[in-house]
Tab-separated table of C-alpha atoms and ligand atoms in Angstrom:
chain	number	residue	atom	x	y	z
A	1	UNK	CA	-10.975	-19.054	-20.061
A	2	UNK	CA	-12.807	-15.888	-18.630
A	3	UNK	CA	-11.415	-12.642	-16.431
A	4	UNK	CA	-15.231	-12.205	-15.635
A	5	UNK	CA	-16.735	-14.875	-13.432
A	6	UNK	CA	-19.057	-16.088	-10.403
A	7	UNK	CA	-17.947	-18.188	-7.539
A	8	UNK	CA	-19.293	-19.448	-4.297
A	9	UNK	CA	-17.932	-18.680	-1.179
A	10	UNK	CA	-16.321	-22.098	0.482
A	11	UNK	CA	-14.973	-20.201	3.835
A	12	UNK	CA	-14.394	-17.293	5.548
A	13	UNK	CA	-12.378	-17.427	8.527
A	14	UNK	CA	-11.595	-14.850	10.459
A	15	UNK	CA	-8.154	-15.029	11.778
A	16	UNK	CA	-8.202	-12.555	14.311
A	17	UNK	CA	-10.439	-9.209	14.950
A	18	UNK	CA	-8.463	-7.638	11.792
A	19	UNK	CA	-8.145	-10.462	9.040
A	20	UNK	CA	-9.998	-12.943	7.394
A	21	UNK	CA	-9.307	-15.664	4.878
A	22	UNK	CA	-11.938	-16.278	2.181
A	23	UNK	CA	-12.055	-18.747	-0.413
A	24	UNK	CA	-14.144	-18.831	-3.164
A	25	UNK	CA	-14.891	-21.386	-5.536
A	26	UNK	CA	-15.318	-20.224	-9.094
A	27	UNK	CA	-17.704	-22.055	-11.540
A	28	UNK	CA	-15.675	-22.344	-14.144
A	29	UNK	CA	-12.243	-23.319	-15.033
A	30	UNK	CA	-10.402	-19.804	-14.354
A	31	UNK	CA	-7.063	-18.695	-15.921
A	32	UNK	CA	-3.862	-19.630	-13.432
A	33	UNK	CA	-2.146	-16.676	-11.827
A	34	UNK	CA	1.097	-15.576	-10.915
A	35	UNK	CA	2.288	-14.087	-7.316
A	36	UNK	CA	1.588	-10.571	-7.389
A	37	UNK	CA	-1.125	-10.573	-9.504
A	38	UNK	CA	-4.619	-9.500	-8.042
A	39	UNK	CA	-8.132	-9.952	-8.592
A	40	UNK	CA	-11.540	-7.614	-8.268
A	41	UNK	CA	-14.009	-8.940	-5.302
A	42	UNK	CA	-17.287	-6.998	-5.944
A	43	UNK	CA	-17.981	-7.242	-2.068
A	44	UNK	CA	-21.494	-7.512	-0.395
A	45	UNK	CA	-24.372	-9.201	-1.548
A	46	UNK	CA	-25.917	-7.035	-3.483
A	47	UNK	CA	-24.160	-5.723	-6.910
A	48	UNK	CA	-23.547	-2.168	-5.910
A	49	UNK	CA	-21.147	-0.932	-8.611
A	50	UNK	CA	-18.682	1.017	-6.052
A	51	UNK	CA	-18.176	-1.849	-3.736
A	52	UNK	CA	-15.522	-3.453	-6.254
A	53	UNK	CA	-12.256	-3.914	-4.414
A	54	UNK	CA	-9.198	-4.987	-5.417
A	55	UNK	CA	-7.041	-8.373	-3.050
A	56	UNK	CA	-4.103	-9.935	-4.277
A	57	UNK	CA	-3.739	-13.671	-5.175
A	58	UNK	CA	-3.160	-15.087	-1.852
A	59	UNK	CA	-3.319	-18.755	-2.681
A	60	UNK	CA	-4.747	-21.225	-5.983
A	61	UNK	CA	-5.154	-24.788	-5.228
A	62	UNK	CA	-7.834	-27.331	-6.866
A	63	UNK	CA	-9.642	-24.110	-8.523
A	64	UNK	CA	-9.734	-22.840	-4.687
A	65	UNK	CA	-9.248	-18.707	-4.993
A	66	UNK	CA	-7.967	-17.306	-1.260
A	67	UNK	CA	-7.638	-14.005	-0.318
A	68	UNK	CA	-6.481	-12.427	2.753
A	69	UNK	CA	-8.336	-9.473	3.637
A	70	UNK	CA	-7.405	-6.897	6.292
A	71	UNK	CA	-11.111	-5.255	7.288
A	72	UNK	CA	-10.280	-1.549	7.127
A	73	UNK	CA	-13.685	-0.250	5.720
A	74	UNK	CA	-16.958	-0.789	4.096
A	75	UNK	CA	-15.772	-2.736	1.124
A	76	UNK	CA	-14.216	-5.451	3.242
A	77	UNK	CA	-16.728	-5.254	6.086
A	78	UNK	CA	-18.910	-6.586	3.266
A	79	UNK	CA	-16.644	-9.261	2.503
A	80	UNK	CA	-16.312	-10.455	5.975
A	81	UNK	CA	-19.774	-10.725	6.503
A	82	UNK	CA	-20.317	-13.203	3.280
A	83	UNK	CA	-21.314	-16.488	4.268
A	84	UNK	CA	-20.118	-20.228	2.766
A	85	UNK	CA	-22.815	-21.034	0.205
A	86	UNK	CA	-22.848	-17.228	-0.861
A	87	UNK	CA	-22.021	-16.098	-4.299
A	88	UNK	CA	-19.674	-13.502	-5.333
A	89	UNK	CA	-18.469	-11.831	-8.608
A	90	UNK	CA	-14.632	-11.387	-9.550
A	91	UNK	CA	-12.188	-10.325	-11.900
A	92	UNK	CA	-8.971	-11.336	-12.509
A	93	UNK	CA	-6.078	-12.693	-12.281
A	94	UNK	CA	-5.252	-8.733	-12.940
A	95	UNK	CA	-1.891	-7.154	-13.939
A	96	UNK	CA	1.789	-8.121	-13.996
A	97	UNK	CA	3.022	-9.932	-10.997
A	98	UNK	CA	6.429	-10.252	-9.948
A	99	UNK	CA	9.603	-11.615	-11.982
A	100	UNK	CA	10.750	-14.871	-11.178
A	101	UNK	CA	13.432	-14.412	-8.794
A	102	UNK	CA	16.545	-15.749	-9.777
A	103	UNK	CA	17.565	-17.551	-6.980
A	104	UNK	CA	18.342	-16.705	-3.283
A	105	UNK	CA	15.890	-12.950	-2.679
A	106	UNK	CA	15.008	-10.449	-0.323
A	107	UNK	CA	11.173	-10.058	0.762
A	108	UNK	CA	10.398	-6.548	2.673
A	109	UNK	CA	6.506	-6.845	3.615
A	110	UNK	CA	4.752	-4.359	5.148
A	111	UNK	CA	1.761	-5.469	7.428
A	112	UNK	CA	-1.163	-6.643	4.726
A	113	UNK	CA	1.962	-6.720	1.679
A	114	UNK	CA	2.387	-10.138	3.065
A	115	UNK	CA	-1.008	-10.961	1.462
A	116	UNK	CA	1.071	-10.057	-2.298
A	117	UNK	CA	3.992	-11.730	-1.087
A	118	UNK	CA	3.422	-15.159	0.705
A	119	UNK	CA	2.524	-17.016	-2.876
A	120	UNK	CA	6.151	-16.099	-3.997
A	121	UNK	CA	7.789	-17.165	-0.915
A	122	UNK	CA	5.902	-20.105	-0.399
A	123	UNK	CA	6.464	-20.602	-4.755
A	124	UNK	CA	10.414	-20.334	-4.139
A	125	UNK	CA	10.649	-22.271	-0.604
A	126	UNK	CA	13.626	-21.653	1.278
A	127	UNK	CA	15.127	-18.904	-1.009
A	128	UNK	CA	13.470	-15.491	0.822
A	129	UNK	CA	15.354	-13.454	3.188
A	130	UNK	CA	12.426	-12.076	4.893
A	131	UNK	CA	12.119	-8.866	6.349
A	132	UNK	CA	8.238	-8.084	8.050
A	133	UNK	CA	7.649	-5.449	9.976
A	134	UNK	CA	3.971	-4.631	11.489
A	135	UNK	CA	2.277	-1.896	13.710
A	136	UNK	CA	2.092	-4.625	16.289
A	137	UNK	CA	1.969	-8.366	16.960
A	138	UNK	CA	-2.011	-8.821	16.198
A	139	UNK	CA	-1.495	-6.688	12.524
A	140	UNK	CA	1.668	-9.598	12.018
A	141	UNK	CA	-0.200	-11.926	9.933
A	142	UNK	CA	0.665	-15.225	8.577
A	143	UNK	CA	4.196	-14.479	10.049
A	144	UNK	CA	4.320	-18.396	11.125
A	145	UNK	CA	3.398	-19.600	7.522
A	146	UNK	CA	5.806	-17.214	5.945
A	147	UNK	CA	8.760	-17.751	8.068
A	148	UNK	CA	8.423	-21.835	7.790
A	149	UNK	CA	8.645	-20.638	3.816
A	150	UNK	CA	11.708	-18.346	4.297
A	151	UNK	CA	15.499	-19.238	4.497
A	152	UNK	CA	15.559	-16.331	7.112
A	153	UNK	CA	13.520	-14.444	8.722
A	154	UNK	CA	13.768	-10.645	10.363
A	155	UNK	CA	10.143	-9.416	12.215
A	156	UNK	CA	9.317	-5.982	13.223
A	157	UNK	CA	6.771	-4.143	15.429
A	158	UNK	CA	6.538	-0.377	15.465
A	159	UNK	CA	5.485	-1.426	19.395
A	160	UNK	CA	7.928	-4.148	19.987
A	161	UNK	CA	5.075	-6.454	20.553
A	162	UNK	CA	6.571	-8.876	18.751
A	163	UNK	CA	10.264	-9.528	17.193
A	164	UNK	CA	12.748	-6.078	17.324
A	165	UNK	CA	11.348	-2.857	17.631
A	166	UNK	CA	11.230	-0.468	14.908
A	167	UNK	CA	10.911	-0.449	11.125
A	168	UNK	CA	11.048	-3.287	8.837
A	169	UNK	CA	13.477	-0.746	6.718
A	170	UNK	CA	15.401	0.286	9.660
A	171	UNK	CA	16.608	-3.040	10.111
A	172	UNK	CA	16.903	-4.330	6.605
A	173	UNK	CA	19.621	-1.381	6.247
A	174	UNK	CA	21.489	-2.798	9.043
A	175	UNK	CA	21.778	-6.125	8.187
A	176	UNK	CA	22.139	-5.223	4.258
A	177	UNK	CA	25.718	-3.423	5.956
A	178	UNK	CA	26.422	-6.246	8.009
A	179	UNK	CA	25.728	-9.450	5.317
A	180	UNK	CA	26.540	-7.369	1.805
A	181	UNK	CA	23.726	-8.930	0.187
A	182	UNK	CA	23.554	-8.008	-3.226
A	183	UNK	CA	19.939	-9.865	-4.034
A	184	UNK	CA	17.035	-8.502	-5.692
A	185	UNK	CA	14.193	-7.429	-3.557
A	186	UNK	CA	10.400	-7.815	-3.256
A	187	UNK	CA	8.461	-5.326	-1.785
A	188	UNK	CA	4.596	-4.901	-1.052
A	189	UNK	CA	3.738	-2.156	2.175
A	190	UNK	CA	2.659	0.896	2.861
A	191	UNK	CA	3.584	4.253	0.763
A	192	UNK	CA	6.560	5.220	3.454
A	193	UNK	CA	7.596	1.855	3.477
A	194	UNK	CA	8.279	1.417	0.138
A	195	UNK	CA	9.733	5.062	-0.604
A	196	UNK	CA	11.967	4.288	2.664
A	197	UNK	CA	13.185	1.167	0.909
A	198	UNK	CA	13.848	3.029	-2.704
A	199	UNK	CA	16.661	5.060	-1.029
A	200	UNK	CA	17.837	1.897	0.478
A	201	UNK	CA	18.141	-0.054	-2.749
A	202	UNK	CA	19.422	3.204	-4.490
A	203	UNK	CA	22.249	3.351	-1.812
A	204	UNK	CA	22.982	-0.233	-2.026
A	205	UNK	CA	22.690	-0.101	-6.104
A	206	UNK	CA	19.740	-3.417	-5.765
A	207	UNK	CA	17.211	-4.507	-7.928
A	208	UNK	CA	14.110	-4.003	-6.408
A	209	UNK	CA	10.827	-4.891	-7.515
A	210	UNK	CA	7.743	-3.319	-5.506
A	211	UNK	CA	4.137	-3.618	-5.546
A	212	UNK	CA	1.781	-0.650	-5.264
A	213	UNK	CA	-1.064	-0.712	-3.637
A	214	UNK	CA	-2.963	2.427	-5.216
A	215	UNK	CA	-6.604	2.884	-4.355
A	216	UNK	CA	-8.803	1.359	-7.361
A	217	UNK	CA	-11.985	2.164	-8.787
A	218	UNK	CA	-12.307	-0.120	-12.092
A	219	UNK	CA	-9.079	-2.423	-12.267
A	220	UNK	CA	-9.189	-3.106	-15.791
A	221	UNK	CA	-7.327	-0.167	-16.766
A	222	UNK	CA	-10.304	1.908	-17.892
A	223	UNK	CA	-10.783	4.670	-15.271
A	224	UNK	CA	-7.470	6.273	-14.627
A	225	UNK	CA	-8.090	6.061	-11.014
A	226	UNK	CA	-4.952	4.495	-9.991
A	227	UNK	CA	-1.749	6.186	-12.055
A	228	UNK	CA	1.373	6.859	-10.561
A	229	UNK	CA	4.503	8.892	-11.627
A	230	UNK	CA	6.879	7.105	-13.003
A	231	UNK	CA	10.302	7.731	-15.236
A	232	UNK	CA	8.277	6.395	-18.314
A	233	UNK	CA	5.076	8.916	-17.547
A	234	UNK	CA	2.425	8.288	-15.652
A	235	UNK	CA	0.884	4.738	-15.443
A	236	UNK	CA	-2.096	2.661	-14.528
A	237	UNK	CA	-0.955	0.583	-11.496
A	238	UNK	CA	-4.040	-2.234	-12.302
A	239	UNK	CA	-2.717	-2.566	-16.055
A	240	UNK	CA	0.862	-1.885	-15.878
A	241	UNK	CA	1.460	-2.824	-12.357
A	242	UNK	CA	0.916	-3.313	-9.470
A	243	UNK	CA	4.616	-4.759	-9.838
A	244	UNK	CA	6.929	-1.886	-10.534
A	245	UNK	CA	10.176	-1.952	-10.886
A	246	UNK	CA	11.312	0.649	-7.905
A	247	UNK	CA	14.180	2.508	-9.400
A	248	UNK	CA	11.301	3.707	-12.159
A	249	UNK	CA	8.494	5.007	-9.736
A	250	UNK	CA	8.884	8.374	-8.697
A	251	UNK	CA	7.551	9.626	-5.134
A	252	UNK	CA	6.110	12.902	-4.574
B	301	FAD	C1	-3.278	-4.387	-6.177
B	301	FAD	C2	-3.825	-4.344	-4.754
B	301	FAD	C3	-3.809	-5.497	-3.998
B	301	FAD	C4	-4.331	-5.479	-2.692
B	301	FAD	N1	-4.317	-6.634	-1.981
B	301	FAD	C5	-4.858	-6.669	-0.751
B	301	FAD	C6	-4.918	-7.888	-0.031
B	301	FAD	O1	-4.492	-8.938	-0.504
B	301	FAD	N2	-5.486	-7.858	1.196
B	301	FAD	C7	-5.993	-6.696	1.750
B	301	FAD	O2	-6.497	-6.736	2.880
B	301	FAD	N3	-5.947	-5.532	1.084
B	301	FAD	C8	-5.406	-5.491	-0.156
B	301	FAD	N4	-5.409	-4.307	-0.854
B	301	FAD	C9	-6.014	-3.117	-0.222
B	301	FAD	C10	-7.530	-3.245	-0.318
B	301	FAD	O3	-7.931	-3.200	-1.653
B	301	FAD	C11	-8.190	-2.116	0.482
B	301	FAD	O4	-7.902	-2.278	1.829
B	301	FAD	C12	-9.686	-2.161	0.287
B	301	FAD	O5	-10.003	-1.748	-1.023
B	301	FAD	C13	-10.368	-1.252	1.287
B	301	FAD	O6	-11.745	-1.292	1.013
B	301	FAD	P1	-12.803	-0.811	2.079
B	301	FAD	O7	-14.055	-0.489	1.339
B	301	FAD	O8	-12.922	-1.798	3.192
B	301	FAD	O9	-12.150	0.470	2.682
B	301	FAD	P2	-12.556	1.974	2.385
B	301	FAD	O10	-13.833	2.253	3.098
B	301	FAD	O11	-12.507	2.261	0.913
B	301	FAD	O12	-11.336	2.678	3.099
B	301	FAD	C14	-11.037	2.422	4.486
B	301	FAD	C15	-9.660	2.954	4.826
B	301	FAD	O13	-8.643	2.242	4.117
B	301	FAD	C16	-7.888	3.102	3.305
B	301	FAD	N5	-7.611	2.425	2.043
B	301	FAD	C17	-8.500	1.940	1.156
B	301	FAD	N6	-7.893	1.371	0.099
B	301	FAD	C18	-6.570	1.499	0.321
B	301	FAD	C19	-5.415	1.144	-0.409
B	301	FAD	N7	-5.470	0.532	-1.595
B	301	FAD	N8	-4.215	1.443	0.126
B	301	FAD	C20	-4.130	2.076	1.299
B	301	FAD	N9	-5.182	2.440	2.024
B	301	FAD	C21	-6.381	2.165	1.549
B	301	FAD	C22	-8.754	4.321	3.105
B	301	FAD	O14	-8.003	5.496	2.864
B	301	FAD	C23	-9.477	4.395	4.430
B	301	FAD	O15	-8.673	4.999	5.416
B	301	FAD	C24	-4.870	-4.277	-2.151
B	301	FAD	C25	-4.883	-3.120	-2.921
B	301	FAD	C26	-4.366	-3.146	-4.201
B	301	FAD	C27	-4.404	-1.910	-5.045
B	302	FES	S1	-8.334	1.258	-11.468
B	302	FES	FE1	-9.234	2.056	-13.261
B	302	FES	S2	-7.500	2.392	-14.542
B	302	FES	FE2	-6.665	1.411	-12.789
């Protein structure tokens, strides 16, 4: 089984003005992945070299690959303008993805983390305590799909557009005081985010387990592009992440 192949593009619906969902349809039988692993999507139609960009697993069903893309920039521009019937080069599965979770966990996800983190709460049904926090209701995605997953769910908007407003972290503090949960936590968000939530878990002496989302250039470990500090030196977040255990990641 290959980490290099072609597959065809079998949809791309956009979900609203921000998001789309793309499947592609490899043509071959590809290696299974795990939640939290990711996968190359050399974007466009033509093979320009820089327009590799790394998407997490978002869903594998009947050799079906989906990703959910957030359209931020030229890279996934490209990728929302493929068409069914197009063809389009990938790598992956990529990385280590996230432990298996014990039993009952806590999910923080950060507006496009969700994309990392849905395929472990929808893998463990009914055992997340999720916490999601967006800018606003339309940057929210998938918060239906995810909460039907979820034993409980807690939704943020920095706006109050949609469920309490405020941080995702703000209120995950406050409810960590008022329930003494002592359950490991999976994180995928934004830089602040996260380092919000490693003084959290610190405090609270958890087990967290969070997934980077470094900028990437080859994803195969080659380039060096995407190392972060961490208690062990510094490492390649496409090889030995993106999963990291938190206490280990230092922030600068
Ligand atoms: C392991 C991993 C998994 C990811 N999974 C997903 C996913 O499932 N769905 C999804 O929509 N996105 C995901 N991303 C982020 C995605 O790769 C970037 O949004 C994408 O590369 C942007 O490409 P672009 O050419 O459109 O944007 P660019 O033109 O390169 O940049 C546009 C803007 O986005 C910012 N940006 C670009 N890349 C990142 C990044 N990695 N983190 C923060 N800001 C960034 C730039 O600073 C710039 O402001 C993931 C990233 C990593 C590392
Ligand atoms: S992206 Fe090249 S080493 Fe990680």
């Amino acid at each position: 089984l290959h980490r290099y192949f072609k597959a065809k593009i079998t949809g791309n619906n956009n979900l609203n003005k921000n998001f789309i969902l793309l499947s592609a349809t490899p043509y071959i039988e590809t290696i299974a992945p795990t939640p939290g692993q990711f996968y190359m999507l050399q974007a466009g139609r033509g093979y320009d070299p820089l327009l590799k960009r790394p998407f997490s697993l978002f869903s594998h069903e009947d050799n079906v690959l989906q990703f959910l893309c957030r359209i931020c920039g030229k890279g996934t521009t490209a990728l929302s303008r493929l068409r069914e019937g197009d063809d389009i080069k990938i790598i992956g599965p990529l990385g280590k993805g996230y432990p298996k979770p014990p039993d009952d966990f806590i999910v923080v996800a950060g507006g496009i983390g969700i994309a990392s983190l849905l395929p472990l709460i929808q893998r463990h049904k009914g055992r997340a305590y999720l916490f999601y926090g967006a800018r606003n209701k339309e940057e929210l995605v998938m918060s239906g799909e995810a909460k039907a997953s979820s034993k409980e769910a807690f939704i943020t908007t920095d706006n109050g557009s949609e469920g309490q407003k405020g941080m995702i972290t703000d209120l995950l503090k406050d409810s960590l005081l008022a329930a003494r949960y002592s359950l490991p936590v999976y994180a995928c968000g934004p830089s602040p985010m996260l380092k919000a939530l490693s003084n959290i878990v610190k405090e609270r002496g958890l087990k967290c387990y969070a997934s980077l989302e470094e900028h990437m250039a080859c994803g195969v470990g080659a380039c060096l592009g995407c190392v972060v500090k961490t208690t062990w030196g510094y490492k390649r977040v496409c090889k030995e992440g993106p999963v990291f255990d938190m206490k280990d990641i230092i922030w600068e």
